[in-house]
Each structure stands twice: as structure tokens, then as C-alpha cells.
Amino acid sequence: MSRDTALVTADWVQEHLDDPKVVLVEVDEDTTSYDKGHIKGAIKLDWTTELQDQVRRDFVNKQQFEALLSGKGVGNDNTVVLYGGNNNWFAAYAYWYFKLYGHQDVKLLDGGRKKWELDSRELTDELPKREATTYTAQEQDKSIRAFRDEVVESIGVQNLVDVRSPDEYAGRLLAPAHLPQEQAQRAGHIPTAANVPWSKAANDDGTFKSDDELKQLYTEAGVDWGKDTIAYCRIGERSSHTWFVLRELLGQQKVKNYDGSWTEYGSLVGVPVALGDEAGEA
Amino acid sequence: MCGATKGGLSLDGIDVAKESVIQGQVLRGDEPVGNAYVRLLDRTGEFTAEVPTSATGHFRFFAAPGEWTLRTLAPQAETVDKQVVAQKGVVAEVAIPI
């Protein structure tokens, strides 16, 4: 993957508003944003109710994902373009999710909803009508999803990238300042993880920085490009943003997102935890 | 949705004594700007949080005590930076003209 295939500009989206092959999908942390206005033709995905199993902590299964996309009128041959608020956190999460279930042609709108709004581009409250499809998903691609045991084994072996804010990394906060403090039992970070806040990869308007700037950012933070990488945050959405940067923009093949992230790791019994601004020892 | 009453957002239901609240309103002249984005940067300039303004131009952060910068982005406006000091038990009210 590369910037040319994984990312589209607001101009590109504007030009493809009436393209029947393209399906725009809005995914927001604030699931009511779409209802206040969205890009013409865009459908909504609710990450809390539609992408999460409602009983256990996991994603919807393959059959549920197929039923979801079929009902939304998304076909296997559609170009899915995701966008959302919060600098595309949840849109990147959905991008990773679509990749997890094997959708071939998925892209992210650079800058997401914010860039679209700052450009004073049009939003509508008109709901699109799409015919139902028969969507077929693939089995989950576990090569892009990390689970807890692998994370513990990767300490001191693989690149671990903690993309939360410095205060969360150090253990001074358990969640971002504007969100409810959904909490792990312990604060801190996984020993040896580099702290590269997701925000460093984005410009103020939410667009991604250039490939050269991104490569330099992670290199300076100590990411060894010869090793496999696992990105994590609190619940796996900000780390999807970084996963997107490392794998889809910079073309690193072996990058996984740990969606259990700190809310799981910080509640595990017996695992090592580092406090403070230093990465800590393996 | 928060009320647009003079004097800022309603603090109903918030234990102000426990929090270091930074809140305010983005204005173009006398008109509230409901489609702006306000970023909270820490004392080193590091991004900490960002919220879109409400229909009445309001925003709110639950920060920690200390010095912060509010960076406001709005359509057809220059980016505006404003320094603010948060204190526990105090609501820092900030008007941001663009």
C-alpha cells in the first residue's frame, strides 16, 4: 500500500460524489455527528453498536459483518472511502476493520470531516438510499491484529509504539482529557514501548504529514524498520491511525494493531508495567 | 446541547471543585461559530485534545492545573492561539474572537 492507493483528498471525494462505484462511509467517535450533517451520499457506521459485539469484548463476527454491509448496501466491488471526526481516529479504525475482513478497495479521506468542514464544503442531512447487497467477508486477517499474549512476548523484541498522549504514557492520566476516563486497573505503559502520540503524524487540519516527515518521526522515536511492529493506545482507535501510517502510507508490512490496548493490558494480572516518561527495561 | 446563556456553558452536574475546567466560546464579531475546532495544547505545544464547537460556538475541556494553549481552527479564518491557565476548582472562561 502507499499514499496513492490508501488515501484520497477532499477534491477527489468532491469529484466522485456521484460515482456509483464509490461508497462514502462516516464513522465518528461522537456517533451523532453524522445526523447533524454529512457528505452527500455518505452512509453511517456506528462503531459502538455496529462494529462491536454487544455482549463480549470483541468485534462482530464474519457473518455479522457480512449482514451489516449487505444491509448498508456496500458491495464487495465498491471503493469504500472512510472519513470521520477526531482527525479520522474512528475512520482509521474502520479502515483497519475493513482490511481485517478483507475488503479490497478501501481508502481514507485525508483530513476527514474536519478538513472537509474547514474547506467550507457542503454537508447534507439527506439520507442516501442504497439497495441491499450480498456482501461476502473474508476470515479475519490476523496478520494485522495483535492479541495480548503476543504483546507480552514482544516486549524488548519487537517495536512497540504507544500512540497515546505523553501523560497517558507516563501514567499521569488514564484517558484523553476530553473523554470519560474509561479505565484500566493500572496506569503506565508496556515496557520498551516508544511513545509517539498519534497527533504527531497529523497536521493541525487533520491531514497526514508527508512520508518523509513520518519516516523521520518514527525513526527518531527509535522504531527499528527491520523489526515487526505493534501499535496500541487505550481502546485501539488512535493506534489504528498509527497502524495506517506505518503500514498503508509508509509500506511497512508487518504492523499489527493491538485493539485490546491499554484498557486490556493495564488490567492484566502479572504483566510488567513501566511508569514515567522513559520506555523502561524488558 | 448546552445553553447559550451569557456567562458561558452551564456547569450543572459538574463537580467544579474537583476539575480544572477550560471552556469558552468562539465568536466572529458577535456571532457564535458553530463549526470551529478547538485544540488543547500542553505547555510544550503537544496536542492533548480537540473538540468541535457546539452550535452556539461553545467548547469545554477537563484539563489539569497548569498552562495551556487553545488553538482554534475555523473555516475562512486564520488559526488563533490563546494562552490560558487552568486551576483546580476554577472554571477558566475564554472568549476566542476569529
Tab-separated table of C-alpha atoms in Angstrom:
chain	number	residue	atom	x	y	z
A	1	MET	CA	0.000	0.000	0.000
A	2	SER	CA	1.018	3.599	-0.396
A	3	ARG	CA	-0.352	7.095	-0.085
A	4	ASP	CA	-1.638	6.895	-3.684
A	5	THR	CA	-3.803	3.871	-3.044
A	6	ALA	CA	-4.811	4.307	0.611
A	7	LEU	CA	-5.591	7.999	0.808
A	8	VAL	CA	-7.813	10.357	-1.174
A	9	THR	CA	-8.107	14.124	-0.984
A	10	ALA	CA	-11.238	16.166	-0.372
A	11	ASP	CA	-11.060	17.234	-4.031
A	12	TRP	CA	-11.062	13.599	-5.123
A	13	VAL	CA	-14.131	12.911	-2.979
A	14	GLN	CA	-15.849	16.001	-4.367
A	15	GLU	CA	-15.248	14.725	-7.895
A	16	HIS	CA	-16.596	11.260	-7.037
A	17	LEU	CA	-19.746	12.282	-5.157
A	18	ASP	CA	-21.928	10.792	-7.886
A	19	ASP	CA	-19.662	7.866	-8.736
A	20	PRO	CA	-21.784	4.714	-8.201
A	21	LYS	CA	-18.689	2.623	-7.506
A	22	VAL	CA	-17.694	4.781	-4.536
A	23	VAL	CA	-19.357	4.423	-1.146
A	24	LEU	CA	-18.608	7.135	1.382
A	25	VAL	CA	-18.799	5.974	4.989
A	26	GLU	CA	-18.738	8.285	8.017
A	27	VAL	CA	-17.522	6.849	11.327
A	28	ASP	CA	-17.297	9.124	14.344
A	29	GLU	CA	-16.451	8.829	17.969
A	30	ASP	CA	-19.471	11.064	18.541
A	31	THR	CA	-21.985	8.848	16.799
A	32	THR	CA	-24.467	11.724	16.425
A	33	SER	CA	-22.157	13.801	14.190
A	34	TYR	CA	-23.485	12.199	11.027
A	35	ASP	CA	-27.028	13.146	11.943
A	36	LYS	CA	-26.040	16.820	12.148
A	37	GLY	CA	-24.819	16.761	8.547
A	38	HIS	CA	-22.627	14.515	6.420
A	39	ILE	CA	-21.057	14.412	2.972
A	40	LYS	CA	-23.645	13.844	0.272
A	41	GLY	CA	-24.355	10.165	-0.248
A	42	ALA	CA	-22.400	9.018	2.807
A	43	ILE	CA	-23.716	6.191	4.944
A	44	LYS	CA	-23.071	5.943	8.679
A	45	LEU	CA	-21.368	3.230	10.665
A	46	ASP	CA	-21.798	3.308	14.439
A	47	TRP	CA	-18.597	1.885	15.899
A	48	THR	CA	-20.196	1.237	19.296
A	49	THR	CA	-23.263	-0.698	18.181
A	50	GLU	CA	-22.389	-1.992	14.710
A	51	LEU	CA	-18.694	-2.855	14.885
A	52	GLN	CA	-18.574	-4.199	18.449
A	53	ASP	CA	-20.123	-7.374	19.766
A	54	GLN	CA	-22.744	-6.226	22.243
A	55	VAL	CA	-22.062	-8.942	24.818
A	56	ARG	CA	-18.371	-9.877	24.899
A	57	ARG	CA	-15.473	-7.534	24.232
A	58	ASP	CA	-14.698	-8.300	20.602
A	59	PHE	CA	-15.664	-7.356	17.094
A	60	VAL	CA	-18.745	-8.550	15.286
A	61	ASN	CA	-18.019	-11.874	13.621
A	62	LYS	CA	-17.707	-12.518	9.885
A	63	GLN	CA	-21.393	-13.317	9.418
A	64	GLN	CA	-22.460	-10.229	11.360
A	65	PHE	CA	-20.106	-8.036	9.333
A	66	GLU	CA	-21.493	-9.505	6.117
A	67	ALA	CA	-25.051	-8.818	7.258
A	68	LEU	CA	-24.101	-5.290	8.319
A	69	LEU	CA	-22.531	-4.321	4.996
A	70	SER	CA	-25.193	-6.099	2.954
A	71	GLY	CA	-27.875	-4.137	4.778
A	72	LYS	CA	-25.996	-0.886	4.261
A	73	GLY	CA	-25.772	-1.542	0.529
A	74	VAL	CA	-21.995	-1.977	0.360
A	75	GLY	CA	-20.783	-4.409	-2.299
A	76	ASN	CA	-17.521	-6.318	-2.471
A	77	ASP	CA	-16.503	-4.382	-5.575
A	78	ASN	CA	-17.220	-0.936	-4.123
A	79	THR	CA	-14.491	1.570	-3.369
A	80	VAL	CA	-15.132	2.333	0.298
A	81	VAL	CA	-13.969	5.800	1.365
A	82	LEU	CA	-13.970	6.347	5.111
A	83	TYR	CA	-13.963	9.646	6.927
A	84	GLY	CA	-14.846	10.931	10.361
A	85	GLY	CA	-14.248	13.392	13.125
A	86	ASN	CA	-11.410	13.463	15.648
A	87	ASN	CA	-8.795	13.574	12.902
A	88	ASN	CA	-10.093	10.308	11.451
A	89	TRP	CA	-9.405	8.214	14.552
A	90	PHE	CA	-12.501	6.100	14.157
A	91	ALA	CA	-12.426	6.225	10.377
A	92	ALA	CA	-8.898	4.766	10.555
A	93	TYR	CA	-10.219	2.186	12.984
A	94	ALA	CA	-12.947	1.277	10.488
A	95	TYR	CA	-10.348	1.202	7.678
A	96	TRP	CA	-8.329	-1.313	9.663
A	97	TYR	CA	-11.545	-3.222	10.383
A	98	PHE	CA	-12.465	-3.380	6.668
A	99	LYS	CA	-8.948	-4.647	5.969
A	100	LEU	CA	-9.298	-7.177	8.771
A	101	TYR	CA	-12.309	-8.646	6.972
A	102	GLY	CA	-10.583	-8.493	3.603
A	103	HIS	CA	-12.274	-5.624	1.761
A	104	GLN	CA	-10.086	-4.978	-1.265
A	105	ASP	CA	-10.606	-1.340	-2.133
A	106	VAL	CA	-10.789	0.893	0.916
A	107	LYS	CA	-9.441	4.400	1.317
A	108	LEU	CA	-9.333	7.175	3.876
A	109	LEU	CA	-10.300	10.789	3.181
A	110	ASP	CA	-7.205	12.791	4.152
A	111	GLY	CA	-8.157	15.172	6.970
A	112	GLY	CA	-11.552	13.575	7.438
A	113	ARG	CA	-14.590	15.538	8.420
A	114	LYS	CA	-12.575	18.406	9.896
A	115	LYS	CA	-10.718	19.163	6.680
A	116	TRP	CA	-13.999	18.952	4.771
A	117	GLU	CA	-15.613	21.432	7.161
A	118	LEU	CA	-12.618	23.773	7.291
A	119	ASP	CA	-12.731	23.887	3.491
A	120	SER	CA	-16.381	25.047	3.828
A	121	ARG	CA	-17.511	22.117	1.704
A	122	GLU	CA	-21.143	21.109	1.695
A	123	LEU	CA	-22.766	18.813	4.259
A	124	THR	CA	-26.300	17.498	3.963
A	125	ASP	CA	-28.819	15.861	6.264
A	126	GLU	CA	-30.383	13.942	3.409
A	127	LEU	CA	-30.139	10.192	3.946
A	128	PRO	CA	-28.894	8.129	0.988
A	129	LYS	CA	-30.895	5.214	-0.341
A	130	ARG	CA	-28.843	2.159	-1.243
A	131	GLU	CA	-30.065	-1.216	-2.438
A	132	ALA	CA	-29.111	-4.120	-0.206
A	133	THR	CA	-26.255	-6.287	-1.432
A	134	THR	CA	-24.917	-9.744	-0.691
A	135	TYR	CA	-21.589	-8.926	0.882
A	136	THR	CA	-19.020	-11.652	1.459
A	137	ALA	CA	-16.270	-11.053	4.012
A	138	GLN	CA	-13.013	-12.976	4.360
A	139	GLU	CA	-11.837	-14.655	7.549
A	140	GLN	CA	-10.105	-12.126	9.829
A	141	ASP	CA	-6.588	-11.283	8.668
A	142	LYS	CA	-4.741	-11.963	11.919
A	143	SER	CA	-1.539	-10.596	10.408
A	144	ILE	CA	-2.766	-7.086	11.239
A	145	ARG	CA	-4.333	-7.774	14.659
A	146	ALA	CA	-2.318	-8.343	17.831
A	147	PHE	CA	-3.574	-10.140	20.923
A	148	ARG	CA	-2.336	-9.863	24.495
A	149	ASP	CA	-0.020	-12.887	24.626
A	150	GLU	CA	1.845	-11.739	21.545
A	151	VAL	CA	2.122	-8.257	23.017
A	152	VAL	CA	3.679	-9.581	26.222
A	153	GLU	CA	6.109	-11.725	24.199
A	154	SER	CA	7.056	-8.745	22.048
A	155	ILE	CA	8.457	-6.714	24.951
A	156	GLY	CA	12.077	-5.982	24.125
A	157	VAL	CA	11.797	-7.996	20.886
A	158	GLN	CA	9.503	-6.100	18.501
A	159	ASN	CA	8.781	-2.409	18.111
A	160	LEU	CA	6.007	-1.388	20.466
A	161	VAL	CA	4.539	2.015	19.690
A	162	ASP	CA	2.333	3.633	22.302
A	163	VAL	CA	0.427	6.357	20.493
A	164	ARG	CA	-1.316	7.905	23.494
A	165	SER	CA	-0.511	11.334	24.874
A	166	PRO	CA	2.652	11.698	26.982
A	167	ASP	CA	0.567	11.999	30.159
A	168	GLU	CA	-1.235	8.734	29.462
A	169	TYR	CA	2.060	7.027	28.572
A	170	ALA	CA	3.684	8.177	31.780
A	171	GLY	CA	0.706	7.102	33.867
A	172	ARG	CA	-0.379	10.568	34.911
A	173	LEU	CA	-3.713	10.155	33.081
A	174	LEU	CA	-5.728	7.069	32.179
A	175	ALA	CA	-7.642	8.568	29.217
A	176	PRO	CA	-7.566	11.607	26.940
A	177	ALA	CA	-8.569	14.874	28.570
A	178	HIS	CA	-11.846	15.234	26.695
A	179	LEU	CA	-13.125	11.695	27.132
A	180	PRO	CA	-14.659	9.807	30.032
A	181	GLN	CA	-11.930	8.089	31.985
A	182	GLU	CA	-12.702	4.508	30.843
A	183	GLN	CA	-10.094	2.885	32.883
A	184	ALA	CA	-7.632	0.106	33.154
A	185	GLN	CA	-6.736	-1.056	36.645
A	186	ARG	CA	-3.242	0.387	36.349
A	187	ALA	CA	-1.749	3.407	34.618
A	188	GLY	CA	1.501	3.449	32.656
A	189	HIS	CA	2.795	1.761	29.518
A	190	ILE	CA	4.182	-1.509	28.195
A	191	PRO	CA	7.914	-1.615	28.974
A	192	THR	CA	10.145	-0.754	25.987
A	193	ALA	CA	7.294	0.919	24.076
A	194	ALA	CA	8.199	4.142	22.307
A	195	ASN	CA	5.779	7.000	22.849
A	196	VAL	CA	4.795	8.559	19.542
A	197	PRO	CA	1.460	10.327	20.052
A	198	TRP	CA	-0.792	9.794	17.017
A	199	SER	CA	-1.143	13.577	16.726
A	200	LYS	CA	2.488	13.916	15.676
A	201	ALA	CA	1.588	12.149	12.437
A	202	ALA	CA	-1.064	14.707	11.522
A	203	ASN	CA	-1.164	18.375	10.647
A	204	ASP	CA	-3.488	20.750	12.519
A	205	ASP	CA	-6.152	20.309	9.839
A	206	GLY	CA	-6.105	16.544	10.320
A	207	THR	CA	-4.285	15.661	7.090
A	208	PHE	CA	-1.324	13.317	7.337
A	209	LYS	CA	2.204	14.668	7.298
A	210	SER	CA	4.450	13.851	4.349
A	211	ASP	CA	6.074	10.440	4.042
A	212	ASP	CA	9.491	11.954	4.743
A	213	GLU	CA	8.267	13.677	7.906
A	214	LEU	CA	6.549	10.487	9.051
A	215	LYS	CA	9.578	8.307	8.430
A	216	GLN	CA	11.751	10.729	10.386
A	217	LEU	CA	9.240	10.889	13.250
A	218	TYR	CA	9.253	7.144	13.903
A	219	THR	CA	12.954	6.746	13.210
A	220	GLU	CA	13.784	9.393	15.819
A	221	ALA	CA	11.462	7.676	18.288
A	222	GLY	CA	13.533	4.522	17.955
A	223	VAL	CA	11.396	2.416	15.632
A	224	ASP	CA	13.627	-0.237	14.061
A	225	TRP	CA	12.399	-0.611	10.477
A	226	GLY	CA	13.823	-4.116	10.313
A	227	LYS	CA	11.540	-5.377	13.071
A	228	ASP	CA	7.845	-6.135	13.324
A	229	THR	CA	5.712	-3.503	15.000
A	230	ILE	CA	2.685	-3.445	17.282
A	231	ALA	CA	0.812	-0.184	17.853
A	232	TYR	CA	-1.515	0.355	20.791
A	233	CYS	CA	-3.399	3.110	22.571
A	234	ARG	CA	-6.315	2.893	25.006
A	235	ILE	CA	-9.029	1.055	23.049
A	236	GLY	CA	-7.362	0.610	19.654
A	237	GLU	CA	-8.748	3.541	17.682
A	238	ARG	CA	-5.848	6.017	17.847
A	239	SER	CA	-3.448	3.144	17.201
A	240	SER	CA	-5.414	2.345	14.039
A	241	HIS	CA	-4.423	5.826	12.887
A	242	THR	CA	-0.756	4.977	13.501
A	243	TRP	CA	-1.164	1.484	12.021
A	244	PHE	CA	-2.490	3.229	8.910
A	245	VAL	CA	0.553	5.494	8.793
A	246	LEU	CA	3.094	2.710	9.262
A	247	ARG	CA	1.551	0.077	7.025
A	248	GLU	CA	-0.572	1.890	4.481
A	249	LEU	CA	1.407	5.105	3.994
A	250	LEU	CA	4.963	4.001	4.772
A	251	GLY	CA	4.529	0.468	3.460
A	252	GLN	CA	5.804	-1.457	6.496
A	253	GLN	CA	4.395	-4.947	6.004
A	254	LYS	CA	4.487	-6.384	9.481
A	255	VAL	CA	2.498	-3.951	11.575
A	256	LYS	CA	-0.299	-5.002	13.891
A	257	ASN	CA	-2.866	-3.047	15.817
A	258	TYR	CA	-3.464	-4.204	19.392
A	259	ASP	CA	-7.136	-3.354	19.837
A	260	GLY	CA	-7.202	-4.630	23.416
A	261	SER	CA	-4.722	-1.823	24.076
A	262	TRP	CA	-4.232	-0.235	27.467
A	263	THR	CA	-7.728	-0.976	28.795
A	264	GLU	CA	-6.822	-4.671	28.473
A	265	TYR	CA	-3.080	-4.630	29.130
A	266	GLY	CA	-3.385	-2.314	32.130
A	267	SER	CA	-5.835	-4.729	33.736
A	268	LEU	CA	-3.866	-7.948	33.140
A	269	VAL	CA	-2.579	-9.722	36.225
A	270	GLY	CA	1.156	-10.184	36.462
A	271	VAL	CA	2.404	-8.368	33.368
A	272	PRO	CA	5.191	-5.771	33.579
A	273	VAL	CA	4.238	-2.087	33.538
A	274	ALA	CA	6.521	0.924	33.197
A	275	LEU	CA	5.740	4.297	34.755
A	276	GLY	CA	7.112	7.698	33.841
A	277	ASP	CA	8.417	9.195	30.639
A	278	GLU	CA	11.119	6.571	29.984
A	279	ALA	CA	10.435	3.449	27.928
A	280	GLY	CA	11.648	1.108	30.672
A	281	GLU	CA	13.516	-2.202	30.565
A	282	ALA	CA	12.425	-5.514	29.082
B	1	MET	CA	-26.766	20.826	23.879
B	2	CYS	CA	-25.600	23.465	26.230
B	3	GLY	CA	-27.488	26.656	26.776
B	4	ALA	CA	-26.219	29.819	25.134
B	5	THR	CA	-26.727	31.862	28.249
B	6	LYS	CA	-24.475	34.805	28.898
B	7	GLY	CA	-21.584	33.808	31.095
B	8	GLY	CA	-20.837	30.568	29.319
B	9	LEU	CA	-21.792	26.923	29.429
B	10	SER	CA	-23.978	25.501	32.149
B	11	LEU	CA	-21.956	23.742	34.831
B	12	ASP	CA	-24.925	21.693	36.036
B	13	GLY	CA	-23.842	18.226	37.017
B	14	ILE	CA	-20.134	19.033	37.107
B	15	ASP	CA	-18.234	18.886	40.362
B	16	VAL	CA	-16.252	22.050	39.688
B	17	ALA	CA	-14.265	21.712	42.913
B	18	LYS	CA	-12.633	18.509	41.549
B	19	GLU	CA	-11.995	19.682	37.991
B	20	SER	CA	-9.747	22.145	36.170
B	21	VAL	CA	-12.210	23.313	33.547
B	22	ILE	CA	-11.294	25.370	30.498
B	23	GLN	CA	-14.286	26.460	28.468
B	24	GLY	CA	-15.460	29.279	26.288
B	25	GLN	CA	-16.931	30.383	23.025
B	26	VAL	CA	-15.612	31.035	19.527
B	27	LEU	CA	-17.021	34.232	18.033
B	28	ARG	CA	-16.888	36.008	14.702
B	29	GLY	CA	-17.908	39.520	15.741
B	30	ASP	CA	-20.955	38.863	17.917
B	31	GLU	CA	-21.853	35.663	16.085
B	32	PRO	CA	-21.009	32.288	17.617
B	33	VAL	CA	-19.029	29.995	15.324
B	34	GLY	CA	-20.541	26.520	15.438
B	35	ASN	CA	-18.199	24.792	13.009
B	36	ALA	CA	-14.827	25.586	14.545
B	37	TYR	CA	-12.320	23.184	16.096
B	38	VAL	CA	-10.529	23.985	19.336
B	39	ARG	CA	-7.327	22.114	20.186
B	40	LEU	CA	-5.823	21.965	23.655
B	41	LEU	CA	-2.021	22.025	23.580
B	42	ASP	CA	0.109	21.466	26.650
B	43	ARG	CA	2.930	23.733	27.805
B	44	THR	CA	5.344	22.113	25.376
B	45	GLY	CA	2.940	22.631	22.478
B	46	GLU	CA	1.997	18.949	22.398
B	47	PHE	CA	-1.531	18.120	21.272
B	48	THR	CA	-3.664	16.986	24.188
B	49	ALA	CA	-7.254	17.118	22.967
B	50	GLU	CA	-9.533	18.647	20.383
B	51	VAL	CA	-13.270	19.334	20.277
B	52	PRO	CA	-15.609	20.768	17.643
B	53	THR	CA	-17.587	23.749	18.883
B	54	SER	CA	-21.291	23.335	19.605
B	55	ALA	CA	-23.960	25.115	17.540
B	56	THR	CA	-23.572	28.019	19.955
B	57	GLY	CA	-19.810	28.156	19.457
B	58	HIS	CA	-19.032	26.685	22.866
B	59	PHE	CA	-16.302	24.246	23.871
B	60	ARG	CA	-15.090	22.703	27.138
B	61	PHE	CA	-12.057	20.762	28.322
B	62	PHE	CA	-11.366	18.991	31.585
B	63	ALA	CA	-7.695	19.787	31.851
B	64	ALA	CA	-5.120	19.513	34.606
B	65	PRO	CA	-3.824	22.528	36.539
B	66	GLY	CA	-1.200	24.409	34.523
B	67	GLU	CA	-0.564	26.491	31.436
B	68	TRP	CA	-2.295	25.535	28.198
B	69	THR	CA	-2.738	26.881	24.704
B	70	LEU	CA	-6.069	26.851	22.905
B	71	ARG	CA	-5.590	26.649	19.131
B	72	THR	CA	-8.715	27.453	17.144
B	73	LEU	CA	-9.283	26.477	13.515
B	74	ALA	CA	-12.374	27.690	11.676
B	75	PRO	CA	-13.436	27.924	8.031
B	76	GLN	CA	-12.238	31.100	6.327
B	77	ALA	CA	-10.235	32.248	9.341
B	78	GLU	CA	-6.629	32.374	10.418
B	79	THR	CA	-5.592	29.973	13.160
B	80	VAL	CA	-5.850	31.674	16.577
B	81	ASP	CA	-3.716	30.712	19.610
B	82	LYS	CA	-4.743	31.770	23.128
B	83	GLN	CA	-2.873	31.049	26.354
B	84	VAL	CA	-4.878	30.007	29.387
B	85	VAL	CA	-4.101	28.876	32.927
B	86	ALA	CA	-6.194	26.079	34.424
B	87	GLN	CA	-6.627	25.739	38.162
B	88	LYS	CA	-8.391	23.065	40.142
B	89	GLY	CA	-11.764	24.302	41.346
B	90	VAL	CA	-11.741	27.243	38.928
B	91	VAL	CA	-13.539	27.495	35.580
B	92	ALA	CA	-11.345	29.344	33.101
B	93	GLU	CA	-13.704	31.119	30.674
B	94	VAL	CA	-12.118	32.061	27.348
B	95	ALA	CA	-13.703	34.055	24.544
B	96	ILE	CA	-11.982	33.436	21.213
B	97	PRO	CA	-12.588	36.028	18.503
B	98	ILE	CA	-11.648	34.896	14.996
